[in-house]
Coordinates of C-alpha atoms in Angstrom, one line a residue:
X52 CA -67.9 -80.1 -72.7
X53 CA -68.6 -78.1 -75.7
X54 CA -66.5 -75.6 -77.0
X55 CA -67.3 -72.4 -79.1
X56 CA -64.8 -71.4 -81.5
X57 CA -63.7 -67.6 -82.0
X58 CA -62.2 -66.4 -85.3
X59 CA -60.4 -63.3 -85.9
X60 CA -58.2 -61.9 -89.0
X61 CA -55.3 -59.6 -89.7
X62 CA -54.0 -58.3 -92.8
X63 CA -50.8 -57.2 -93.7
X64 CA -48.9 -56.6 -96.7
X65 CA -45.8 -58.9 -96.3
X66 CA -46.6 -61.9 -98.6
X67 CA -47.6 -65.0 -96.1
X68 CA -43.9 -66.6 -95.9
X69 CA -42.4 -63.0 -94.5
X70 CA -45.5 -63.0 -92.1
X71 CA -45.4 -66.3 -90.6
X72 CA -41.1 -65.2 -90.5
X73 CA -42.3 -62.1 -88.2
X74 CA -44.7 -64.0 -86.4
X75 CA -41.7 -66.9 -85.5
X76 CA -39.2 -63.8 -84.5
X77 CA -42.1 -62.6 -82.4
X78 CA -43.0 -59.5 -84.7
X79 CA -46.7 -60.8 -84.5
X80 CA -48.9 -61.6 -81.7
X81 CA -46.1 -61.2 -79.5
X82 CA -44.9 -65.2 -79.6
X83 CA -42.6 -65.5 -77.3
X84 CA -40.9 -69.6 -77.8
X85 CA -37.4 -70.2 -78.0
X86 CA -37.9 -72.8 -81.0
X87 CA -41.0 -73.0 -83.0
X88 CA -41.1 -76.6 -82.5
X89 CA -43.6 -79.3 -81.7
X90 CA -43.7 -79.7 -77.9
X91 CA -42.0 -76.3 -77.3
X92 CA -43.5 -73.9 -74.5
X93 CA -45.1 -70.9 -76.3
X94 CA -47.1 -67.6 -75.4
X95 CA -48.9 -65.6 -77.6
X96 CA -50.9 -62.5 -77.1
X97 CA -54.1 -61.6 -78.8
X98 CA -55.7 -58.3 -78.9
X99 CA -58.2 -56.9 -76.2
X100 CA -61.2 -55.3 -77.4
X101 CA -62.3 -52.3 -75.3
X102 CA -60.7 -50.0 -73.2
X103 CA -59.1 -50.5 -69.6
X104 CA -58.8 -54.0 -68.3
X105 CA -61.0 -55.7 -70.8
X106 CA -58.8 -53.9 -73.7
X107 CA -55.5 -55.5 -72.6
X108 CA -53.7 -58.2 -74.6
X109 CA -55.1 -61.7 -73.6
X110 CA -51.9 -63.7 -73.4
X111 CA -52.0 -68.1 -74.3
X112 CA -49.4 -70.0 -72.7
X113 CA -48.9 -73.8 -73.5
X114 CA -47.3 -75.8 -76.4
X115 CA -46.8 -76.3 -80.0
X116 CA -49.1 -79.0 -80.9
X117 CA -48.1 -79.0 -84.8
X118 CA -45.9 -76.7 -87.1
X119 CA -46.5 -76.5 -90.8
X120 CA -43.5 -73.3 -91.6
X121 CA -45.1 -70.9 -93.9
X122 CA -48.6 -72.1 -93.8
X123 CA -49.8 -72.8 -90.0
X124 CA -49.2 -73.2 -86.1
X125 CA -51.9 -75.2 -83.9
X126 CA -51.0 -74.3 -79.8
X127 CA -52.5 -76.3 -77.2
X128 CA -52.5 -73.7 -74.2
X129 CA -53.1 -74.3 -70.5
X130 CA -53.8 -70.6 -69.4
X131 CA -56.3 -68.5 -69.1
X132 CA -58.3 -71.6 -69.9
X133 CA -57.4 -75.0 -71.9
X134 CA -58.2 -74.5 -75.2
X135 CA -56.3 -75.0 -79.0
X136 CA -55.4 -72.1 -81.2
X137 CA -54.5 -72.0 -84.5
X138 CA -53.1 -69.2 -87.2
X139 CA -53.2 -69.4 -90.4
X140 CA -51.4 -67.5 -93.4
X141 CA -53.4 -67.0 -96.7
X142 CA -51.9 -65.2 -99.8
X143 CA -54.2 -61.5 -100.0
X144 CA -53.4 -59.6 -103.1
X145 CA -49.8 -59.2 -102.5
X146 CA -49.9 -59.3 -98.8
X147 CA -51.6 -62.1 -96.6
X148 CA -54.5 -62.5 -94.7
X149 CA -53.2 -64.1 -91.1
X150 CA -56.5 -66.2 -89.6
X151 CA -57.0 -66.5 -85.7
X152 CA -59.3 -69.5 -84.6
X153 CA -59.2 -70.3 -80.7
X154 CA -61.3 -72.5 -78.9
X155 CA -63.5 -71.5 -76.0
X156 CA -65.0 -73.7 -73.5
X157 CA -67.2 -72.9 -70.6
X158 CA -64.0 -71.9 -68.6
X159 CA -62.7 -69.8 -71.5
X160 CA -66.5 -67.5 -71.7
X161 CA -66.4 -67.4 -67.8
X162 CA -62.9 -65.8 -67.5
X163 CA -63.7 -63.8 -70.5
X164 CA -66.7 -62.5 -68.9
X165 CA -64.6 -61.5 -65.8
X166 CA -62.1 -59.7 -67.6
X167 CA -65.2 -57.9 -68.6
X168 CA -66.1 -57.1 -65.1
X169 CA -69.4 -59.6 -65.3
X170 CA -68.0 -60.8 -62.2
X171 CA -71.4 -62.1 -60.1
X172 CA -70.8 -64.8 -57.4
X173 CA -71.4 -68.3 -58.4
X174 CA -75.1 -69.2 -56.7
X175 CA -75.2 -70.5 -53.6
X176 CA -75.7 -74.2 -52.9
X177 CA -75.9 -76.3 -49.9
X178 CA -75.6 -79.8 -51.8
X179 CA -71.8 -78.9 -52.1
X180 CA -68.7 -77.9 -49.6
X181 CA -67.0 -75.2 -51.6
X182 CA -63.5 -74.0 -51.6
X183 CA -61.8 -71.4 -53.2
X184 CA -58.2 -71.2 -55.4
X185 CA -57.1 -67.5 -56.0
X186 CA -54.5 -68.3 -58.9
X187 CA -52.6 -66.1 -61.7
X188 CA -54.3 -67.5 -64.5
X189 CA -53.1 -64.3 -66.2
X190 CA -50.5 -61.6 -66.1
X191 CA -47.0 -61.9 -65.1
X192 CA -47.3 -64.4 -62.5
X193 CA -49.3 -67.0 -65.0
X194 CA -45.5 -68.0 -65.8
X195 CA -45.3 -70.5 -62.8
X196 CA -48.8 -71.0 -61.9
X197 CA -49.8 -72.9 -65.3
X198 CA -50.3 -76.3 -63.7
X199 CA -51.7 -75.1 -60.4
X200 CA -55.5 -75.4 -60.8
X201 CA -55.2 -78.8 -62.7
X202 CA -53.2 -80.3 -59.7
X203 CA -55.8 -78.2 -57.1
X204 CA -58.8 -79.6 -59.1
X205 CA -57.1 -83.3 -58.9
X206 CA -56.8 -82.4 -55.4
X207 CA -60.4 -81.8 -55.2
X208 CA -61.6 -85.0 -57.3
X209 CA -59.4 -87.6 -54.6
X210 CA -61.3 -85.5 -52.0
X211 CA -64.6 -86.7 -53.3
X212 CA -63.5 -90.3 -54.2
X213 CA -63.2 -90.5 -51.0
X214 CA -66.8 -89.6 -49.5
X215 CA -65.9 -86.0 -49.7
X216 CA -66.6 -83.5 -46.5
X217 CA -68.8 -84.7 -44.1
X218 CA -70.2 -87.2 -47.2
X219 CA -71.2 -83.7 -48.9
X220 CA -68.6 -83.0 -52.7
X221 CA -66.4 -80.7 -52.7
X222 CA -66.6 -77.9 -55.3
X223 CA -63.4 -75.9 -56.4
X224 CA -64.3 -72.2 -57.4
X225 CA -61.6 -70.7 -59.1
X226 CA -60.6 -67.0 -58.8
X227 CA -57.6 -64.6 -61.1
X228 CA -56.2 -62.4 -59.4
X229 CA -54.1 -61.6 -63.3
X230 CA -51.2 -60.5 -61.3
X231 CA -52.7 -57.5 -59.9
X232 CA -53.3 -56.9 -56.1
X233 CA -56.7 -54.7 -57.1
X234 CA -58.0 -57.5 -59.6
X235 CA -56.9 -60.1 -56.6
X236 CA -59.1 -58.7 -54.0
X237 CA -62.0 -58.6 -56.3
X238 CA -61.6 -62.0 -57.1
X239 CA -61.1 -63.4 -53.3
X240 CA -64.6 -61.2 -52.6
X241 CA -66.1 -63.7 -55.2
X242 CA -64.9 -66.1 -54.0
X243 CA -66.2 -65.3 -50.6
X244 CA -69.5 -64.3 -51.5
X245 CA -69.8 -67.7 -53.5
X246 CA -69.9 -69.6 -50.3
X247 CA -65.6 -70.4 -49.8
X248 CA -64.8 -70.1 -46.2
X249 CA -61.8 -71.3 -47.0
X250 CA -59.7 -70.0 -50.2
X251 CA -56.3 -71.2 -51.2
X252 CA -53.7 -68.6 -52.7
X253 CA -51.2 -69.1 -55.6
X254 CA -50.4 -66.1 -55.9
X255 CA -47.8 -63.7 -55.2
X256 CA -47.3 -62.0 -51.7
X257 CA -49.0 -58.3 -53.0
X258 CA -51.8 -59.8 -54.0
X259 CA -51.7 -62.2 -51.1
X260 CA -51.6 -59.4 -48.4
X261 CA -54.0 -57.3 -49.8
X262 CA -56.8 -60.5 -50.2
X263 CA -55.8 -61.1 -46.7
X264 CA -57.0 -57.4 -45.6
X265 CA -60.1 -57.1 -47.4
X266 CA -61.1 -61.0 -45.4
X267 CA -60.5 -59.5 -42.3
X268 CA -64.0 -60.0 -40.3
X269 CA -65.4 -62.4 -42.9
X270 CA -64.9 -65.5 -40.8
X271 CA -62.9 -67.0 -44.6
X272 CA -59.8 -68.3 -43.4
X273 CA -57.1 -67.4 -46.5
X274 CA -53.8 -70.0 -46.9
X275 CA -50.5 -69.2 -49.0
X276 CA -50.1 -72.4 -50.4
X277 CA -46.7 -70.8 -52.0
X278 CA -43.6 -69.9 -51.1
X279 CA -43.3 -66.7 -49.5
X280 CA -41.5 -64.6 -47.1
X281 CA -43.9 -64.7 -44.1
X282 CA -45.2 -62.3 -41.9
X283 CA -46.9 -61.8 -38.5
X284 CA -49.5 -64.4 -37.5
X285 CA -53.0 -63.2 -38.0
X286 CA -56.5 -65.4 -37.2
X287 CA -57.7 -65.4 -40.8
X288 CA -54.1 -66.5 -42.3
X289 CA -52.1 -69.7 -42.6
X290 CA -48.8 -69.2 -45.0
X291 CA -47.5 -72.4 -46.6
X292 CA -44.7 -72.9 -49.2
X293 CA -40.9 -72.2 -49.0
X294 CA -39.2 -69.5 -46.8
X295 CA -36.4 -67.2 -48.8
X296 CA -34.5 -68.0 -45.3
X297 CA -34.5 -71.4 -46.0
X298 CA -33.9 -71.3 -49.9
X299 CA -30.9 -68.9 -49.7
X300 CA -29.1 -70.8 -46.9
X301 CA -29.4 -73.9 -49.0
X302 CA -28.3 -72.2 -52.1
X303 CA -25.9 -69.4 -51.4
X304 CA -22.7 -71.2 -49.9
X305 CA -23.9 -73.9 -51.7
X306 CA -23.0 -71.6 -55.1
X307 CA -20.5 -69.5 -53.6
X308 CA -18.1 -72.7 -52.7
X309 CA -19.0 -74.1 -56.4
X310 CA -17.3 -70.8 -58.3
X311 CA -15.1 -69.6 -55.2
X312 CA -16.8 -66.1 -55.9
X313 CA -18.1 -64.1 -53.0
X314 CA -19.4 -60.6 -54.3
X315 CA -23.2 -60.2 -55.2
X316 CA -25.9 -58.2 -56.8
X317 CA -29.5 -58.6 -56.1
X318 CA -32.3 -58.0 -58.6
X319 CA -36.3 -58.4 -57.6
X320 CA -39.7 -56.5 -57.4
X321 CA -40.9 -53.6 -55.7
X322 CA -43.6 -55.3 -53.1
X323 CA -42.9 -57.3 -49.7
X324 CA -41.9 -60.6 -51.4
X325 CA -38.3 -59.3 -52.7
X326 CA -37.6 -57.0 -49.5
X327 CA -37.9 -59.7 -47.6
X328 CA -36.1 -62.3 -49.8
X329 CA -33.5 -59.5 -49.6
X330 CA -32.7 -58.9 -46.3
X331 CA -32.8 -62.9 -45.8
X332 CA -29.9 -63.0 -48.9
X333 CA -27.8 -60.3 -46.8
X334 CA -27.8 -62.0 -43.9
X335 CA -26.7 -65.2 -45.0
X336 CA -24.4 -63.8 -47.5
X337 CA -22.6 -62.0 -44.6
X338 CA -22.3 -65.2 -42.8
X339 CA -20.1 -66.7 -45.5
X340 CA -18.3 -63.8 -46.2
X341 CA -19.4 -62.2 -49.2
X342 CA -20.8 -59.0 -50.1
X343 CA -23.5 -57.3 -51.9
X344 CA -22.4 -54.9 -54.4
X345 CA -26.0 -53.3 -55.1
X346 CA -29.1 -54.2 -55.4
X347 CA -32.4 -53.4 -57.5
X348 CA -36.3 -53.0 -57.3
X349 CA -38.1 -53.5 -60.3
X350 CA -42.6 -53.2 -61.0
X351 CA -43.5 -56.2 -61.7
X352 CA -43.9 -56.7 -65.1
X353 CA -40.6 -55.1 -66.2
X354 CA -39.6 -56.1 -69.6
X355 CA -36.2 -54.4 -70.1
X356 CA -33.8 -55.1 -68.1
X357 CA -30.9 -53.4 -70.1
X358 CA -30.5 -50.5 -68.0
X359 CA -30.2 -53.1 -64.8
X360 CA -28.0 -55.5 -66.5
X361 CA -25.7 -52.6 -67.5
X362 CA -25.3 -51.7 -63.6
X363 CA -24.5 -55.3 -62.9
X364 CA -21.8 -55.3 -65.3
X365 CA -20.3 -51.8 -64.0
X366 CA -20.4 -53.5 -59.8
X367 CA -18.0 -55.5 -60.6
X368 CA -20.6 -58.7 -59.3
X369 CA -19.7 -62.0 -59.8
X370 CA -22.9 -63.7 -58.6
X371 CA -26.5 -62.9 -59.1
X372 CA -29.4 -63.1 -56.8
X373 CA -33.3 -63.0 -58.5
X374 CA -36.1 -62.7 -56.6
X375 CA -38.2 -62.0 -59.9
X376 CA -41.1 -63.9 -60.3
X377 CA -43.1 -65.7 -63.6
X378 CA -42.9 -63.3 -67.1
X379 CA -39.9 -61.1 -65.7
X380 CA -37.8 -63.6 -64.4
X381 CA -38.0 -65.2 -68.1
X382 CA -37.1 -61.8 -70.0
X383 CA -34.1 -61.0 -67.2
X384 CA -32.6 -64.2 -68.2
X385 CA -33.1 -64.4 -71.7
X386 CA -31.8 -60.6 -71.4
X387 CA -28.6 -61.6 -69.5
X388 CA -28.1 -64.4 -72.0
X389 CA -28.2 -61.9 -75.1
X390 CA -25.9 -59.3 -73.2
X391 CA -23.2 -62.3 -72.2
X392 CA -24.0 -61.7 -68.6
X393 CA -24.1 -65.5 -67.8
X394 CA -21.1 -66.3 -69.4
X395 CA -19.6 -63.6 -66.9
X396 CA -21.7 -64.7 -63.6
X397 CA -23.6 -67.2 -61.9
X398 CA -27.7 -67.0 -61.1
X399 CA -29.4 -68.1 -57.9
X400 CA -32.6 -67.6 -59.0
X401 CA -35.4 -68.3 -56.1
X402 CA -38.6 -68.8 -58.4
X403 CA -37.2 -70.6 -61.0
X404 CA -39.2 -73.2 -61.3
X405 CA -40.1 -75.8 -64.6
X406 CA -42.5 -73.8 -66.4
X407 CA -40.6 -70.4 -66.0
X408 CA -37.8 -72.6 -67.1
X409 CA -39.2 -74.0 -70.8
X410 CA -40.4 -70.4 -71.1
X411 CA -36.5 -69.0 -70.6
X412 CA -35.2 -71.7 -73.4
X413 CA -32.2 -74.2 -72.7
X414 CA -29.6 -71.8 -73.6
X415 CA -30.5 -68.5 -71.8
X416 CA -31.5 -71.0 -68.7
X417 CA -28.4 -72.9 -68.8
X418 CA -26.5 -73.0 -65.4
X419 CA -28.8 -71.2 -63.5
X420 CA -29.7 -72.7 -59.4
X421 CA -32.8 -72.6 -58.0
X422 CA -34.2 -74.1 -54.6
X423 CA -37.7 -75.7 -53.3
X424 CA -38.8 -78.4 -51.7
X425 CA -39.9 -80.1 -55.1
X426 CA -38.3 -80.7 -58.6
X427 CA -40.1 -82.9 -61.1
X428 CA -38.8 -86.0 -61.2
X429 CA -36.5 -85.7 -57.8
X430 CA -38.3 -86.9 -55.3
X431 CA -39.3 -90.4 -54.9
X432 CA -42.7 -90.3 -52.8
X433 CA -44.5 -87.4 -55.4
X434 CA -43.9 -90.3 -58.2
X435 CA -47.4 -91.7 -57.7
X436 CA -48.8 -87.9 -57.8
X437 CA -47.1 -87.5 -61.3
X438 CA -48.3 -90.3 -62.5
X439 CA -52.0 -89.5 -61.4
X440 CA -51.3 -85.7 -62.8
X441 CA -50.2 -87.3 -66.0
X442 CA -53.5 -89.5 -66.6
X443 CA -55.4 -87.1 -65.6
X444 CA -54.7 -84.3 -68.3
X445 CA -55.4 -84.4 -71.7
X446 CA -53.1 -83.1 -74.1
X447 CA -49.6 -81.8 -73.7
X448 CA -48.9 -80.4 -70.0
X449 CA -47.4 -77.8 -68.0
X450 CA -44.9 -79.3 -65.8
X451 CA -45.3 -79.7 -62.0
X452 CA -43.6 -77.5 -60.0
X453 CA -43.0 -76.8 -56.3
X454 CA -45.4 -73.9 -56.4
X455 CA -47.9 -76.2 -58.1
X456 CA -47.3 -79.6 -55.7
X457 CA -47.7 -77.3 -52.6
X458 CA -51.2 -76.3 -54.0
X459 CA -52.2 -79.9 -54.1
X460 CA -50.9 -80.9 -50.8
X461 CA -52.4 -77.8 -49.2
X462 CA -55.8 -78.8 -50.3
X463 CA -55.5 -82.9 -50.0
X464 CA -54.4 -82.0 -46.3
X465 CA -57.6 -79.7 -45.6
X466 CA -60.1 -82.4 -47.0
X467 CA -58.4 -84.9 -44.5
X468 CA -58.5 -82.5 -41.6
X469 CA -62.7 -81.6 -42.4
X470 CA -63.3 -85.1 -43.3
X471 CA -62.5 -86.0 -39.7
X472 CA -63.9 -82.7 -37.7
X473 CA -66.7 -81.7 -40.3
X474 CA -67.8 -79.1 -38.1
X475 CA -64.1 -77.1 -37.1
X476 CA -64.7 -73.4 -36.9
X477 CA -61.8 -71.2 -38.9
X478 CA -59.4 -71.0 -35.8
X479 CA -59.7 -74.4 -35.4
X480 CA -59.1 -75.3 -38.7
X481 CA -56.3 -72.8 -38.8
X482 CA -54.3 -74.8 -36.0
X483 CA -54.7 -77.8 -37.1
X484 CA -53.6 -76.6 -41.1
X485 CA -50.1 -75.2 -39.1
X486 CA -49.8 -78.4 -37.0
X487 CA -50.0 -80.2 -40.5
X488 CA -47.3 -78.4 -42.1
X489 CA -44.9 -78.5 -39.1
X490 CA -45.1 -82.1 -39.0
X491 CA -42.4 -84.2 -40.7
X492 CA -44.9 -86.7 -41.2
X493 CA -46.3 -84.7 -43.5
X494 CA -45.6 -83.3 -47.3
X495 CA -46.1 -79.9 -46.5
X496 CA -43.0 -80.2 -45.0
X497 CA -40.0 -80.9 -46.7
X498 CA -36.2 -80.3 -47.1
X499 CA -35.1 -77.8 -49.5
X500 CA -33.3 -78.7 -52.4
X501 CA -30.8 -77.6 -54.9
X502 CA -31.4 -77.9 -59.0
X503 CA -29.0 -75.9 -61.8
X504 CA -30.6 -76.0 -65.3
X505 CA -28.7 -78.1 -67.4
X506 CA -29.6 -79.2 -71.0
X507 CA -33.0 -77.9 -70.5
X508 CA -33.9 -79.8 -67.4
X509 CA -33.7 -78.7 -63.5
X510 CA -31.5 -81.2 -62.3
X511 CA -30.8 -81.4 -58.1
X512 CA -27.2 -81.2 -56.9

């Protein structure tokens, strides 16, 4: 595919040493990494141009592909679209001249274009079976969704090796909701106007819910491929993923009889996902006999945290419950790490997964839990799916994740559902996605297990 390539420059008067020293400590560009390293996980910002949405900071996430201190950094990133950046530092007088280069390819002008607003429906076309992915390819929530659309589109490609729907390819249209509910619903009515009647959601449960809404009457059935904290049936949903029901009654006494602690504080968002992760925590820490000092409802987001970690320290907690999800559950740890709050406490954090991991470092992540039903590496039957994920990719890759592997086995397990009916109408279709993930036959459904970050890895317990 061919690529464009986009060059910008900014001066400054620090002589080009200092200014690639700022932009390591994160003074420019907004690099977040915890070691400027080859192979580390990195995000960098660059500057919008415009007002409103198309004016915001366009944050890269991916890896250090080569590191020459003083001079240059090449970063192969995975989100908003695969590409390779580089900065450069060039003496300028007695400042420097700091050189932007980043790749675009047709993905890259497509979701620029959308950030735009040019957001048109993809034309219509009866030579293909489409399907939709609603994904945080940006915003907060692009933390854990980085390897979601290249597993989804993996998903897609066995589908077709494999005669495809009714011997007609499948087609994956891909929608960014950028971690915003109102961006979301414009992207799932693209989505829906480009021919999906089916789109699959990695995404968090405001955006989720409010997708859900605006399908009502549109006959496209809309599945929550990751964990969530459910709701009440409805004929155009299906919800997937882990239960925070299921997660904290694996984890809780599970941590509680590790440290012999017992009194909590709980720290998530401001939208449906955290109150009900919540009042699931409550319950089950009552039945082992703790309590919950306090708790705390942050916009997603958030990044500082001070004024919440200082009210954890004054509770008297001992154990710490997050329900934060992608960017803010990355600054809170790094935040807790920095104010000696995890040499004080333990973390049960329930969307920790690998990416958000890298992005925390091995040091602010060390000895925090987490619980799905997937951990990279863990389980024996996704082996042959890693493998395949790995040969499939090219360059350096996010890591799979629970809320990645759910993705692909949502989508895998519609194709062989249609591939046998063709003709199901949604209710149909819904059914028989629900019967799929109830069955223990199938990998939609799986135990829940227990990981602690140790030495920079999630290991299980």
């Amino acid at each position: 595919m061919s690529t464009l390539s986009v060059t910008a420059q900014i001066s400054t008067d620090d002589p080009p040493e200092v200014a690639f020293d700022r932009f390591a400590a994160g003074g420019l560009l907004g690099l977040e990494c915890t070691a400027l390293v080859v192979g580390a996980a990195v995000s960098v910002s660059l500057p919008g141009d415009g007002s409103g949405v198309a004016g915001m900071p366009i944050t890269l996430l991916g890896h250090v592909a080569s590191v020459q201190w003083g001079k240059s950094v090449a970063i192969v990133h995975h989100q908003p679209w695969r590409g390779r950046l580089k900065v450069r530092f060039f003496a300028d007088g007695g400042g420097s001249r700091v050189v932007v280069e980043s790749s675009l390819d047709q993905d890259g002008v497509s979701w620029l274009a959308h950030k735009r607003g040019f957001d048109p429906p993809e034309p219509l076309r009866h030579d293909r079976h489409r399907i939709g992915l609603l994904v945080s390819k940006s915003g907060s929530a692009a933390v854990f969704a980085q390897a979601t659309e290249s597993l989804a589109q993996l998903a897609v490609d066995e589908i077709n090796d494999g005669g495809g729907i009714g011997g007609v390819a499948v087609e994956l249209i891909i929608g960014d909701d950028a971690s915003d509910s109102l961006a979301g619903v414009s992207a799932a009515n693209r989505l829906s106007r480009s021919g999906c009647r089916v789109i699959f959601a990695c995404v968090t449960s405001a955006t989720f819910n409010a997708a859900a809404s605006m399908l009502q009457g549109t006959g496209v059935l809309l599945v929550h491929t990751v964990l969530n904290e459910g709701g009440r049936p409805s004929p155009g949903i299906v919800r997937l993923g882990e239960r925070p029901l299921a997660q904290v009654r694996a984890g809780v006494p599970a941590l509680m009889a590790d440290t012999g602690a017992s009194r909590w504080f709980f720290v998530g968002h401001r939208y449906s996902w955290s109150f009900g992760a919540h009042w699931a925590a409550r319950r089950v820490v009552a039945e082992n006999h703790g309590s919950v000092l306090g708790d705390v409802y942050l916009p997603l987001g958030t990044n500082d945290f001070g004024a919440t970690i200082a009210t954890i320290e004054g509770s008297g907690a001992e154990l710490i419950l997050s329900s934060l999800v992608g960017h803010d559950e990355v600054v809170f740890e790094q935040q807790c790490d920095q104010h000696g709050l995890r040499n004080r406490t333990r973390t049960f954090a329930l969307v920790l997964d690998e990416a958000t991991q890298q992005l925390i470092g091995e040091s602010a992540a060390e000895g925090v839990w987490a619980s799905f039903t997937y951990f990279q590496g863990a389980v024996d039957t996704y082996r042959g799916l890693e493998d395949r994920y790995r040969q499939a990719a090219m360059g350096p890759l996010p890591p799979m994740s629970s809320l990645s592997a759910t993705t692909y086995e949502a989508i895998k397990t519609y194709g062989q559902i249609a591939s046998m009916t063709p003709d199901l109408d949604r209710d149909e279709l819904r059914r028989s996605l629900i019967d799929a993930a109830s069955s223990t036959t199938n990998g939609l459904h799986r135990p829940i297990l227990l990981a602690e970050s140790r030495r920079g890895q999630l290991r299980t317990r």
